[in-house]
Amino acid sequence: MTARRYLQLDVFADRPGAGNPLAVIPQAQGLDDAQMQAIARWTRLPETTFVFPPTQPGASYRVRMFSPRREVPFAGHPSVGTAHAVLECGLATLRDGRLLQEGLAGVLPLVVEGEGATRTIAVRTPRARVVEVASADDPRLAAALAGCSLGALPPALVDGGRCWWLAELSDETALREAAPDWAAIGQLAEQTGSMGLCAFARADGGHDYDLVVRAFVGAPAQFEDAASGAANATLAAWLKHNDALPGHGGRYVASQGREVGFDARLQLRVDADGEVWSGGRVCSVIRGEIDW
């Protein structure tokens, strides 16, 4: 066995326990695919990332991401968390406030702002595309949205590296009180080749967030995501497409995870070129070694 540095982080959180957990192996040279998958299965976290020296010119580092079941080409919270870990371990240096992450989704920039506990990191997510726009009574969606009071925008299937059905609910209370029909959401995901249903609503006001998001993963497993950078980025692209962004100047904050015991804050930005940046704070919770 080889002792390797091991970090466990809380992503999109200003304190431990509020965001989405992530394990990072900062120096993964020598691990093969089977070993990485085995480690990710063992950690039982949403994702585990493995950092390698870059192979592309200009890249700061190379990352591979694994869920307990399979390798993931791109995800938001592993990208933001890995950048935090790389900086903490001194494995890369900022260039004009940026890192360049090499992965299966290509070389993606990350912007780092601030220092210490208030530092934020945001990744420029892959360009999203609208696959289709549906009606509320679409038979594929009817069961998954049964009992929900819908908002102004129609449901849509949007591909931002992973496909999500996006559905606006009438208000924050309706979304927070919604009880997912897991059988229906699982069937929707399998029938449409999507992750499942990402429901959202405008905040009631007087909060430190502009939007409330709940992401119900339907396949291969069924669970509510504590904080999904990729789902929120896909949603931001859909809102921009409809000229319906909340917040100001293309920036807004999303609240996610409260219904499953978390309290994440995701900072979204759509820049002048229409690119979506998904990010937030990161907390280091565990620093140690893993023998594998």
Short mmCIF file of C-alpha atoms in Angstrom, two decimals, residues 20 46-47 77 162 164 182 195 213-217 223-229 231 256-257 260 262:
data_model
loop_
_atom_site.label_atom_id
_atom_site.label_comp_id
_atom_site.label_asym_id
_atom_site.label_seq_id
_atom_site.Cartn_x
_atom_site.Cartn_y
_atom_site.Cartn_z
CA ASN A 20 -21.74 19.14 -0.74
CA PRO A 46 -21.08 11.99 -4.18
CA GLU A 47 -17.72 12.31 -5.98
CA HIS A 77 -18.80 20.84 -7.05
CA ARG A 162 -25.54 16.33 -18.10
CA TRP A 164 -31.73 17.88 -16.65
CA TRP A 182 -39.21 8.90 -6.80
CA MET A 195 -30.36 13.00 -14.69
CA VAL A 213 -33.15 24.90 -6.20
CA ARG A 214 -33.89 21.22 -5.59
CA ALA A 215 -32.25 18.61 -7.84
CA PHE A 216 -33.87 15.16 -7.82
CA VAL A 217 -31.57 12.56 -9.40
CA PHE A 223 -31.50 10.86 -4.31
CA GLU A 224 -31.78 14.61 -3.79
CA ASP A 225 -28.50 16.38 -4.52
CA ALA A 226 -27.23 18.56 -1.68
CA ALA A 227 -25.66 21.14 -4.01
CA SER A 228 -25.06 20.68 -7.73
CA GLY A 229 -22.86 23.18 -9.52
CA ALA A 231 -27.38 21.52 -12.45
CA GLN A 256 -29.91 24.31 -2.20
CA GLY A 257 -29.86 21.33 0.14
CA VAL A 260 -31.89 17.08 2.96
CA PHE A 262 -27.61 20.91 4.20
#
